[in-house]
PDB file of C-alpha atoms and ligand atoms in Angstrom:
ATOM      1  CA  MET A 118     102.121  81.996  57.149  1.00 48.00           C
ATOM      2  CA  GLY A 119     105.880  82.185  57.357  1.00 49.00           C
ATOM      3  CA  ASN A 120     107.218  85.537  57.364  1.00 50.00           C
ATOM      4  CA  THR A 121     104.443  87.604  58.181  1.00 51.00           C
ATOM      5  CA  THR A 122     104.507  90.116  61.069  1.00 48.00           C
ATOM      6  CA  HIS A 123     102.069  89.471  63.942  1.00 49.00           C
ATOM      7  CA  GLN A 124     100.879  92.397  65.928  1.00 60.00           C
ATOM      8  CA  TYR A 125     102.087  90.893  68.795  1.00 71.00           C
ATOM      9  CA  GLY A 126     104.882  88.536  68.924  1.00 95.00           C
ATOM     10  CA  LYS A 127     104.635  84.961  70.620  1.00 97.00           C
ATOM     11  CA  VAL A 128     107.243  82.234  71.583  1.00 98.00           C
ATOM     12  CA  ILE A 129     106.397  78.673  71.321  1.00 98.00           C
ATOM     13  CA  LEU A 130     108.691  76.597  73.579  1.00 98.00           C
ATOM     14  CA  ALA A 131     108.521  73.108  71.991  1.00 98.00           C
ATOM     15  CA  GLY A 132     110.225  69.896  72.087  1.00 98.00           C
ATOM     16  CA  ALA A 133     111.440  68.205  69.111  1.00 98.00           C
ATOM     17  CA  GLY A 134     111.685  64.793  70.263  1.00 98.00           C
ATOM     18  CA  PRO A 135     114.852  62.739  70.775  1.00 98.00           C
ATOM     19  CA  GLY A 136     115.854  61.957  67.155  1.00 97.00           C
ATOM     20  CA  ASP A 137     113.720  60.331  64.799  1.00 98.00           C
ATOM     21  CA  PRO A 138     112.021  63.226  63.042  1.00 98.00           C
ATOM     22  CA  GLU A 139     108.758  61.407  62.821  1.00 98.00           C
ATOM     23  CA  LEU A 140     108.674  61.764  66.875  1.00 98.00           C
ATOM     24  CA  ILE A 141     107.516  65.364  66.878  1.00 98.00           C
ATOM     25  CA  THR A 142     103.995  66.535  67.784  1.00 98.00           C
ATOM     26  CA  ILE A 143     101.632  67.512  64.894  1.00 98.00           C
ATOM     27  CA  LYS A 144     101.295  70.678  67.082  1.00 98.00           C
ATOM     28  CA  THR A 145     104.948  71.586  66.813  1.00 98.00           C
ATOM     29  CA  VAL A 146     105.069  70.723  63.152  1.00 98.00           C
ATOM     30  CA  ARG A 147     102.277  73.212  62.740  1.00 98.00           C
ATOM     31  CA  TYR A 148     104.029  76.200  64.514  1.00 98.00           C
ATOM     32  CA  LEU A 149     107.292  75.320  62.651  1.00 98.00           C
ATOM     33  CA  GLN A 150     105.441  75.674  59.194  1.00 98.00           C
ATOM     34  CA  GLN A 151     104.092  79.355  60.645  1.00 97.00           C
ATOM     35  CA  ALA A 152     107.232  80.664  62.445  1.00 98.00           C
ATOM     36  CA  ASP A 153     109.144  83.644  61.414  1.00 98.00           C
ATOM     37  CA  VAL A 154     112.154  82.799  63.555  1.00 98.00           C
ATOM     38  CA  VAL A 155     113.195  79.154  64.890  1.00 98.00           C
ATOM     39  CA  LEU A 156     115.787  79.081  67.704  1.00 97.00           C
ATOM     40  CA  THR A 157     116.936  75.493  67.602  1.00 97.00           C
ATOM     41  CA  ASP A 158     119.179  73.373  70.128  1.00 94.00           C
ATOM     42  CA  ARG A 159     122.040  70.966  68.827  1.00 92.00           C
ATOM     43  CA  LEU A 160     119.993  67.809  69.460  1.00 94.00           C
ATOM     44  CA  VAL A 161     117.276  68.438  67.053  1.00 96.00           C
ATOM     45  CA  SER A 162     117.244  66.200  63.937  1.00 96.00           C
ATOM     46  CA  ASN A 163     118.364  68.389  60.843  1.00 96.00           C
ATOM     47  CA  ASP A 164     115.639  66.578  58.727  1.00 97.00           C
ATOM     48  CA  ILE A 165     112.970  68.579  61.173  1.00 97.00           C
ATOM     49  CA  LEU A 166     114.449  71.696  60.196  1.00 97.00           C
ATOM     50  CA  GLU A 167     114.740  71.257  56.526  1.00 97.00           C
ATOM     51  CA  LYS A 168     111.123  69.530  56.351  1.00 97.00           C
ATOM     52  CA  TYR A 169     109.137  71.451  58.609  1.00 98.00           C
ATOM     53  CA  VAL A 170     110.525  75.002  58.784  1.00 97.00           C
ATOM     54  CA  HIS A 171     108.975  77.514  56.296  1.00 96.00           C
ATOM     55  CA  LYS A 172     111.472  78.424  53.572  1.00 95.00           C
ATOM     56  CA  ASP A 173     111.513  82.043  54.546  1.00 96.00           C
ATOM     57  CA  ALA A 174     111.847  81.606  58.115  1.00 98.00           C
ATOM     58  CA  GLU A 175     115.117  82.341  59.921  1.00 97.00           C
ATOM     59  CA  ILE A 176     116.842  79.328  62.029  1.00 97.00           C
ATOM     60  CA  ILE A 177     119.115  80.382  64.562  1.00 96.00           C
ATOM     61  CA  TYR A 178     121.304  77.682  66.074  1.00 94.00           C
ATOM     62  CA  VAL A 179     121.811  78.364  69.937  1.00 92.00           C
ATOM     63  CA  GLY A 180     123.371  74.921  70.700  1.00 81.00           C
ATOM     64  CA  LYS A 181     124.851  74.111  73.990  1.00 68.00           C
ATOM     65  CA  GLN A 182     127.384  71.129  74.070  1.00 61.00           C
ATOM     66  CA  CYS A 183     128.320  69.648  77.543  1.00 54.00           C
ATOM     67  CA  ARG A 184     131.817  70.082  78.479  1.00 53.00           C
ATOM     68  CA  THR A 185     133.449  70.164  74.831  1.00 52.00           C
ATOM     69  CA  GLY A 186     132.865  72.883  72.071  1.00 56.00           C
ATOM     70  CA  PRO A 187     131.408  76.394  72.334  1.00 66.00           C
ATOM     71  CA  SER A 188     127.874  76.957  73.400  1.00 81.00           C
ATOM     72  CA  THR A 189     125.454  79.738  73.375  1.00 88.00           C
ATOM     73  CA  PRO A 190     125.184  81.905  76.779  1.00 92.00           C
ATOM     74  CA  GLN A 191     121.693  81.476  78.097  1.00 92.00           C
ATOM     75  CA  ALA A 192     121.625  85.265  78.295  1.00 94.00           C
ATOM     76  CA  THR A 193     122.351  85.463  74.533  1.00 94.00           C
ATOM     77  CA  ILE A 194     119.367  83.005  73.964  1.00 95.00           C
ATOM     78  CA  ASN A 195     117.163  84.984  76.109  1.00 96.00           C
ATOM     79  CA  GLU A 196     118.029  88.311  74.258  1.00 96.00           C
ATOM     80  CA  LEU A 197     117.229  86.714  70.830  1.00 97.00           C
ATOM     81  CA  LEU A 198     113.645  85.383  72.371  1.00 97.00           C
ATOM     82  CA  VAL A 199     112.866  88.887  73.466  1.00 96.00           C
ATOM     83  CA  MET A 200     114.080  90.796  70.494  1.00 96.00           C
ATOM     84  CA  HIS A 201     112.702  88.779  67.708  1.00 97.00           C
ATOM     85  CA  ALA A 202     109.190  88.516  69.848  1.00 97.00           C
ATOM     86  CA  ALA A 203     109.316  92.407  70.413  1.00 95.00           C
ATOM     87  CA  GLU A 204     109.512  92.423  66.460  1.00 96.00           C
ATOM     88  CA  GLY A 205     105.904  91.168  66.289  1.00 96.00           C
ATOM     89  CA  LYS A 206     107.318  87.816  65.134  1.00 97.00           C
ATOM     90  CA  LEU A 207     106.177  84.044  65.919  1.00 98.00           C
ATOM     91  CA  VAL A 208     109.140  82.559  67.487  1.00 98.00           C
ATOM     92  CA  VAL A 209     109.747  78.761  67.972  1.00 98.00           C
ATOM     93  CA  ARG A 210     112.128  77.932  70.696  1.00 98.00           C
ATOM     94  CA  LEU A 211     112.922  74.291  69.632  1.00 98.00           C
ATOM     95  CA  LYS A 212     114.518  71.796  72.300  1.00 97.00           C
ATOM     96  CA  GLY A 213     115.530  68.494  72.006  1.00 97.00           C
ATOM     97  CA  GLY A 214     113.210  65.749  73.906  1.00 98.00           C
ATOM     98  CA  ASP A 215     110.911  67.361  76.189  1.00 98.00           C
ATOM     99  CA  VAL A 216     111.239  70.946  76.944  1.00 98.00           C
ATOM    100  CA  SER A 217     110.915  70.670  80.525  1.00 97.00           C
ATOM    101  CA  ILE A 218     113.448  67.836  81.300  1.00 98.00           C
ATOM    102  CA  PHE A 219     117.233  68.784  81.967  1.00 96.00           C
ATOM    103  CA  SER A 220     116.704  72.117  79.985  1.00 93.00           C
ATOM    104  CA  ASN A 221     117.059  75.561  80.841  1.00 88.00           C
ATOM    105  CA  ILE A 222     112.913  76.306  80.371  1.00 95.00           C
ATOM    106  CA  LEU A 223     112.804  78.121  83.644  1.00 96.00           C
ATOM    107  CA  ASP A 224     115.156  80.793  82.675  1.00 96.00           C
ATOM    108  CA  GLU A 225     113.219  81.318  79.440  1.00 97.00           C
ATOM    109  CA  LEU A 226     110.013  81.250  81.054  1.00 98.00           C
ATOM    110  CA  GLN A 227     111.303  84.139  83.787  1.00 98.00           C
ATOM    111  CA  THR A 228     112.363  86.314  80.742  1.00 97.00           C
ATOM    112  CA  LEU A 229     109.098  85.929  78.697  1.00 97.00           C
ATOM    113  CA  THR A 230     107.185  86.612  81.555  1.00 97.00           C
ATOM    114  CA  GLU A 231     109.137  89.523  82.670  1.00 97.00           C
ATOM    115  CA  ASN A 232     109.017  90.907  79.276  1.00 96.00           C
ATOM    116  CA  LYS A 233     105.114  90.198  79.287  1.00 96.00           C
ATOM    117  CA  ILE A 234     105.856  88.162  76.013  1.00 97.00           C
ATOM    118  CA  PRO A 235     103.063  85.587  75.430  1.00 97.00           C
ATOM    119  CA  TYR A 236     104.032  81.907  74.957  1.00 98.00           C
ATOM    120  CA  GLU A 237     102.964  78.319  75.051  1.00 98.00           C
ATOM    121  CA  ILE A 238     104.600  75.224  75.812  1.00 98.00           C
ATOM    122  CA  ILE A 239     104.193  71.988  73.780  1.00 98.00           C
ATOM    123  CA  PRO A 240     105.747  68.625  75.021  1.00 98.00           C
ATOM    124  CA  GLY A 241     108.275  66.495  73.335  1.00 98.00           C
ATOM    125  CA  VAL A 242     109.262  62.872  73.537  1.00 98.00           C
ATOM    126  CA  THR A 243     112.001  62.781  76.080  1.00 98.00           C
ATOM    127  CA  ALA A 244     115.402  60.827  75.626  1.00 98.00           C
ATOM    128  CA  ALA A 245     113.960  58.306  78.315  1.00 98.00           C
ATOM    129  CA  LEU A 246     110.774  57.551  76.721  1.00 98.00           C
ATOM    130  CA  GLY A 247     112.480  57.316  73.005  1.00 98.00           C
ATOM    131  CA  SER A 248     115.250  55.292  74.204  1.00 98.00           C
ATOM    132  CA  SER A 249     112.917  52.949  76.196  1.00 98.00           C
ATOM    133  CA  ALA A 250     110.648  52.420  73.307  1.00 98.00           C
ATOM    134  CA  TYR A 251     113.543  52.024  70.393  1.00 98.00           C
ATOM    135  CA  ALA A 252     115.536  49.452  72.731  1.00 98.00           C
ATOM    136  CA  GLY A 253     112.773  47.407  73.802  1.00 98.00           C
ATOM    137  CA  ILE A 254     113.292  48.317  77.510  1.00 98.00           C
ATOM    138  CA  PRO A 255     109.779  49.011  78.969  1.00 98.00           C
ATOM    139  CA  LEU A 256     110.420  51.211  81.848  1.00 98.00           C
ATOM    140  CA  THR A 257     107.662  50.031  84.194  1.00 98.00           C
ATOM    141  CA  ALA A 258     107.163  46.312  83.144  1.00 98.00           C
ATOM    142  CA  ARG A 259     104.958  44.634  85.523  1.00 97.00           C
ATOM    143  CA  GLY A 260     106.801  42.643  87.948  1.00 97.00           C
ATOM    144  CA  TYR A 261     109.675  44.472  87.404  1.00 98.00           C
ATOM    145  CA  SER A 262     109.550  48.145  88.589  1.00 98.00           C
ATOM    146  CA  THR A 263     106.893  50.182  89.587  1.00 95.00           C
ATOM    147  CA  ALA A 264     108.236  53.581  89.071  1.00 98.00           C
ATOM    148  CA  VAL A 265     111.038  55.358  87.185  1.00 98.00           C
ATOM    149  CA  ARG A 266     113.391  58.261  88.012  1.00 98.00           C
ATOM    150  CA  LEU A 267     114.813  60.756  85.916  1.00 98.00           C
ATOM    151  CA  LEU A 268     118.470  61.626  87.084  1.00 97.00           C
ATOM    152  CA  THR A 269     121.782  63.329  86.100  1.00 96.00           C
ATOM    153  CA  PHE A 270     125.297  62.744  87.439  1.00 95.00           C
ATOM    154  CA  TYR A 271     126.998  65.134  85.273  1.00 88.00           C
ATOM    155  CA  LYS A 272     129.225  66.333  88.300  1.00 81.00           C
ATOM    156  CA  SER A 273     130.059  64.629  91.472  1.00 76.00           C
ATOM    157  CA  ASP A 274     127.911  66.807  93.719  1.00 79.00           C
ATOM    158  CA  VAL A 275     124.563  66.478  92.241  1.00 81.00           C
ATOM    159  CA  VAL A 276     123.844  63.121  93.961  1.00 87.00           C
ATOM    160  CA  SER A 277     124.768  62.800  97.707  1.00 90.00           C
ATOM    161  CA  GLU A 278     126.201  59.684  99.362  1.00 91.00           C
ATOM    162  CA  GLU A 279     123.004  59.003 101.194  1.00 94.00           C
ATOM    163  CA  TYR A 280     121.043  58.943  97.860  1.00 95.00           C
ATOM    164  CA  TRP A 281     123.542  56.591  96.477  1.00 96.00           C
ATOM    165  CA  GLN A 282     122.469  54.285  98.689  1.00 97.00           C
ATOM    166  CA  GLU A 283     118.929  54.992  98.199  1.00 97.00           C
ATOM    167  CA  LEU A 284     119.490  54.463  94.325  1.00 98.00           C
ATOM    168  CA  ALA A 285     121.334  51.212  94.870  1.00 98.00           C
ATOM    169  CA  ALA A 286     118.495  49.710  96.867  1.00 98.00           C
ATOM    170  CA  THR A 287     115.571  50.880  95.100  1.00 98.00           C
ATOM    171  CA  ASN A 288     113.601  48.834  92.490  1.00 97.00           C
ATOM    172  CA  ASP A 289     112.696  51.571  90.384  1.00 98.00           C
ATOM    173  CA  THR A 290     114.203  51.960  87.152  1.00 98.00           C
ATOM    174  CA  LEU A 291     117.040  54.689  87.073  1.00 98.00           C
ATOM    175  CA  VAL A 292     117.567  56.732  83.972  1.00 98.00           C
ATOM    176  CA  PHE A 293     120.563  58.864  83.793  1.00 98.00           C
ATOM    177  CA  TYR A 294     120.779  62.058  81.473  1.00 98.00           C
ATOM    178  CA  MET A 295     123.951  63.778  80.481  1.00 96.00           C
ATOM    179  CA  SER A 296     126.148  61.221  82.504  1.00 95.00           C
ATOM    180  CA  ALA A 297     127.810  58.937  79.783  1.00 95.00           C
ATOM    181  CA  GLU A 298     130.897  60.525  80.313  1.00 92.00           C
ATOM    182  CA  THR A 299     130.631  60.005  84.276  1.00 93.00           C
ATOM    183  CA  LEU A 300     129.248  56.275  83.790  1.00 94.00           C
ATOM    184  CA  ASN A 301     132.222  54.929  85.698  1.00 93.00           C
ATOM    185  CA  GLY A 302     131.566  56.980  88.554  1.00 93.00           C
ATOM    186  CA  VAL A 303     127.551  55.965  88.454  1.00 95.00           C
ATOM    187  CA  VAL A 304     128.610  52.325  88.281  1.00 95.00           C
ATOM    188  CA  GLU A 305     131.207  52.581  91.071  1.00 94.00           C
ATOM    189  CA  ASN A 306     128.722  54.334  93.485  1.00 95.00           C
ATOM    190  CA  LEU A 307     125.886  51.574  92.836  1.00 97.00           C
ATOM    191  CA  VAL A 308     128.449  48.690  93.234  1.00 96.00           C
ATOM    192  CA  LYS A 309     129.902  50.499  96.379  1.00 95.00           C
ATOM    193  CA  ASN A 310     126.470  50.402  97.778  1.00 97.00           C
ATOM    194  CA  ASN A 311     125.764  46.663  96.979  1.00 98.00           C
ATOM    195  CA  ILE A 312     123.285  46.994  94.086  1.00 98.00           C
ATOM    196  CA  ALA A 313     121.452  43.510  93.273  1.00 98.00           C
ATOM    197  CA  ALA A 314     123.480  41.532  90.711  1.00 97.00           C
ATOM    198  CA  ASP A 315     120.311  41.084  88.656  1.00 97.00           C
ATOM    199  CA  LYS A 316     119.990  44.990  87.761  1.00 98.00           C
ATOM    200  CA  LEU A 317     121.688  45.446  84.432  1.00 97.00           C
ATOM    201  CA  LEU A 318     123.130  48.341  82.577  1.00 97.00           C
ATOM    202  CA  ALA A 319     121.832  49.762  79.216  1.00 98.00           C
ATOM    203  CA  VAL A 320     123.693  52.491  77.460  1.00 97.00           C
ATOM    204  CA  VAL A 321     121.343  53.898  74.461  1.00 98.00           C
ATOM    205  CA  GLU A 322     123.354  55.709  72.337  1.00 97.00           C
ATOM    206  CA  GLN A 323     121.930  58.121  69.586  1.00 98.00           C
ATOM    207  CA  ALA A 324     118.511  56.686  70.640  1.00 98.00           C
ATOM    208  CA  THR A 325     115.720  56.540  67.897  1.00 98.00           C
ATOM    209  CA  THR A 326     118.263  57.579  65.049  1.00 98.00           C
ATOM    210  CA  PRO A 327     119.547  55.283  62.172  1.00 98.00           C
ATOM    211  CA  LEU A 328     122.654  55.204  64.511  1.00 98.00           C
ATOM    212  CA  GLN A 329     121.277  53.867  67.317  1.00 98.00           C
ATOM    213  CA  ASN A 330     123.481  51.401  69.404  1.00 97.00           C
ATOM    214  CA  VAL A 331     122.510  49.746  72.924  1.00 97.00           C
ATOM    215  CA  TYR A 332     125.282  48.445  75.066  1.00 96.00           C
ATOM    216  CA  ILE A 333     124.081  46.159  77.791  1.00 96.00           C
ATOM    217  CA  SER A 334     126.413  44.882  80.798  1.00 95.00           C
ATOM    218  CA  SER A 335     126.061  43.859  84.396  1.00 95.00           C
ATOM    219  CA  LEU A 336     127.062  46.723  86.689  1.00 95.00           C
ATOM    220  CA  TYR A 337     129.780  44.164  88.382  1.00 94.00           C
ATOM    221  CA  ASP A 338     131.284  43.231  84.751  1.00 92.00           C
ATOM    222  CA  TYR A 339     131.373  46.739  84.007  1.00 88.00           C
ATOM    223  CA  GLY A 340     133.756  47.681  86.231  1.00 70.00           C
ATOM    224  CA  ARG A 341     136.052  44.599  85.756  1.00 74.00           C
ATOM    225  CA  THR A 342     136.725  45.418  81.997  1.00 66.00           C
ATOM    226  CA  ALA A 343     139.984  47.133  81.969  1.00 55.00           C
ATOM    227  CA  ILE A 344     139.223  49.129  78.748  1.00 59.00           C
ATOM    228  CA  GLN A 345     135.965  51.219  79.290  1.00 65.00           C
ATOM    229  CA  PRO A 346     134.006  51.953  76.148  1.00 73.00           C
ATOM    230  CA  SER A 347     133.740  55.414  75.368  1.00 87.00           C
ATOM    231  CA  PHE A 348     129.947  56.529  73.878  1.00 94.00           C
ATOM    232  CA  LEU A 349     128.960  58.886  71.200  1.00 95.00           C
ATOM    233  CA  SER A 350     126.907  61.976  72.468  1.00 95.00           C
ATOM    234  CA  PRO A 351     124.037  61.676  73.136  1.00 97.00           C
ATOM    235  CA  SER A 352     123.976  58.659  75.269  1.00 97.00           C
ATOM    236  CA  LEU A 353     121.522  57.601  78.069  1.00 98.00           C
ATOM    237  CA  ILE A 354     122.145  55.185  80.868  1.00 98.00           C
ATOM    238  CA  ILE A 355     119.351  52.908  81.968  1.00 98.00           C
ATOM    239  CA  ILE A 356     119.652  50.727  85.082  1.00 98.00           C
ATOM    240  CA  GLY A 357     117.142  48.292  86.671  1.00 98.00           C
ATOM    241  CA  LYS A 358     115.819  44.785  86.278  1.00 98.00           C
ATOM    242  CA  VAL A 359     113.907  45.825  83.335  1.00 98.00           C
ATOM    243  CA  VAL A 360     117.091  46.208  81.046  1.00 98.00           C
ATOM    244  CA  GLY A 361     117.217  42.443  81.085  1.00 98.00           C
ATOM    245  CA  LEU A 362     114.006  42.561  78.676  1.00 98.00           C
ATOM    246  CA  HIS A 363     115.931  44.047  76.088  1.00 98.00           C
ATOM    247  CA  GLU A 364     117.363  40.854  74.768  1.00 98.00           C
ATOM    248  CA  GLN A 365     113.572  39.429  74.352  1.00 98.00           C
ATOM    249  CA  PHE A 366     112.034  42.648  72.876  1.00 98.00           C
ATOM    250  CA  LYS A 367     114.726  44.388  70.847  1.00 98.00           C
ATOM    251  CA  TRP A 368     113.152  44.998  67.488  1.00 98.00           C
ATOM    252  CA  LEU A 369     115.871  47.249  66.062  1.00 98.00           C
ATOM    253  CA  GLU A 370     119.357  45.888  65.372  1.00 97.00           C
ATOM    254  CA  ASN A 371     122.267  48.096  66.525  1.00 97.00           C
ATOM    255  CA  SER A 372     123.744  50.111  63.791  1.00 97.00           C
ATOM    256  CA  ASN A 373     127.241  49.302  64.550  1.00 96.00           C
ATOM    257  CA  THR A 374     128.516  52.464  63.318  1.00 94.00           C
ATOM    258  CA  HIS A 375     130.192  55.412  65.044  1.00 92.00           C
ATOM    259  CA  GLU A 376     129.334  58.324  62.840  1.00 95.00           C
ATOM    260  CA  HIS A 377     127.467  61.331  64.616  1.00 96.00           C
ATOM    261  CA  TYR A 378     123.974  61.856  63.717  1.00 96.00           C
ATOM    262  CA  PHE A 379     123.387  65.443  65.342  1.00 94.00           C
ATOM    263  CA  THR A 380     125.811  67.964  64.065  1.00 84.00           C
ATOM    264  CA  THR A 381     128.690  68.770  66.312  1.00 67.00           C
ATOM    265  CA  ILE A 382     129.282  72.207  67.143  1.00 55.00           C
ATOM    266  CA  ASN A 383     132.881  72.792  66.075  1.00 46.00           C
ATOM    267  CA  SER A 384     134.911  75.590  67.528  1.00 36.00           C
ATOM    268  CA  ASN A 385     135.228  77.478  64.269  1.00 35.00           C
ATOM    269  CA  ALA A 386     131.426  78.091  63.952  1.00 37.00           C
ATOM    270  CA  SER A 387     130.184  81.265  65.023  1.00 34.00           C
ATOM    271  CA  ILE A 388     127.900  80.806  68.088  1.00 32.00           C
ATOM    272  CA  HIS A 389     124.569  81.629  66.409  1.00 32.00           C
ATOM    273  CA  GLN A 390     125.023  81.394  62.935  1.00 33.00           C
ATOM    274  CA  ASN A 391     121.947  82.137  60.653  1.00 33.00           C
ATOM    275  CA  ILE A 392     120.949  79.876  57.823  1.00 33.00           C
ATOM    276  CA  ILE A 393     117.793  80.132  55.506  1.00 31.00           C
ATOM    277  CA  ALA A 394     116.178  76.795  55.084  1.00 28.00           C
ATOM    278  CA  GLU A 395     115.870  75.795  51.796  1.00 25.00           C
TER     279      GLU A 395
HETATM  280  N1  SAH B 121     115.347  67.735  77.013  1.00 87.64           N
HETATM  281  C1  SAH B 121     116.013  66.565  76.724  1.00 87.64           C
HETATM  282  C2  SAH B 121     117.273  66.287  77.683  1.00 87.64           C
HETATM  283  C3  SAH B 121     118.317  67.206  77.394  1.00 87.64           C
HETATM  284  S1  SAH B 121     119.624  66.680  78.345  1.00 87.64           S
HETATM  285  C4  SAH B 121     115.140  65.313  76.657  1.00 87.64           C
HETATM  286  O1  SAH B 121     113.807  65.577  77.360  1.00 87.64           O
HETATM  287  O2  SAH B 121     115.346  64.533  76.160  1.00 87.64           O
HETATM  288  C5  SAH B 121     120.803  66.259  77.230  1.00 87.64           C
HETATM  289  C6  SAH B 121     120.848  64.615  77.438  1.00 87.64           C
HETATM  290  O3  SAH B 121     119.694  63.913  76.918  1.00 87.64           O
HETATM  291  C7  SAH B 121     122.092  63.927  76.683  1.00 87.64           C
HETATM  292  O4  SAH B 121     123.222  64.251  77.405  1.00 87.64           O
HETATM  293  C8  SAH B 121     121.586  62.562  76.590  1.00 87.64           C
HETATM  294  O5  SAH B 121     121.826  61.596  77.886  1.00 87.64           O
HETATM  295  C9  SAH B 121     119.941  62.458  76.648  1.00 87.64           C
HETATM  296  N2  SAH B 121     119.618  62.260  75.071  1.00 87.64           N
HETATM  297  C10 SAH B 121     118.959  63.391  74.360  1.00 87.64           C
HETATM  298  N3  SAH B 121     118.700  62.937  73.170  1.00 87.64           N
HETATM  299  C11 SAH B 121     119.119  61.640  73.140  1.00 87.64           C
HETATM  300  C12 SAH B 121     119.197  60.559  72.208  1.00 87.64           C
HETATM  301  N4  SAH B 121     118.542  60.715  71.223  1.00 87.64           N
HETATM  302  N5  SAH B 121     120.038  59.184  72.575  1.00 87.64           N
HETATM  303  C13 SAH B 121     120.306  59.036  74.001  1.00 87.64           C
HETATM  304  N6  SAH B 121     120.304  60.111  74.727  1.00 87.64           N
HETATM  305  C14 SAH B 121     119.530  61.244  74.662  1.00 87.64           C
END
């Protein structure tokens, strides 16, 4: 069906999963096969684009990269969605992981409703769940934790002083997105608030990809090492007693490599470069 024009355009907001191209839903694959235009994030496996997108479809990279590198302004993404849907096209807006977790879906939903463009939302496997499965760290293992919190600490004012006290005291498993570069701050705040020593820290780097690495440390040891490791993007942080289960249930060895799985946006690339999938 690719490249056919539909009387009314439609936008499919879909999650691509965390990395492993097989962790995408059948429903999203079906829409990728039918789409005229695919607007994709940086954290989407190239394999997904190569294997599932129709050869006549237009793929537009609208990646955002935290802190470094150029990124496509949200206003441009919104304009592209409206422009292509207004031409009667079937547009898939593909996002890494799940569409609703730490993404700009609200902006896009508002744009679509303001412009009366029909849409569907398809969930994806979020990084917390991909990391948990591929690192053998069950997030709410019985006897260890009864809840999990999805958090971020990408800048210092997103977590208040009182909330750090609460995070240090709770038995809930803590998952931090977009926080590998600010990990020192996360550890410092939890240690300052006397987090229990049996709660461990895991950093899952490039989770679910062939380049996955899992680093485990006690929060107290982490603070003592003079040289702090630096983690490749994307990395996810998991903190809690459940991290102790990794040793027993890890089923995937570390790749021990330090190459990037996802294409890094280099500063020479145009902000939304069009390519035609082979
Ligand atoms: N919507 C995405 C999250 C976007 S925010 C989702 O549901 O997963 C981007 C952050 O997600 C990264 O900074 C990182 O913390 C995390 N992340 C995404 N993919 C990841 C992966 N394969 N491995 C580890 N962390 C990942």
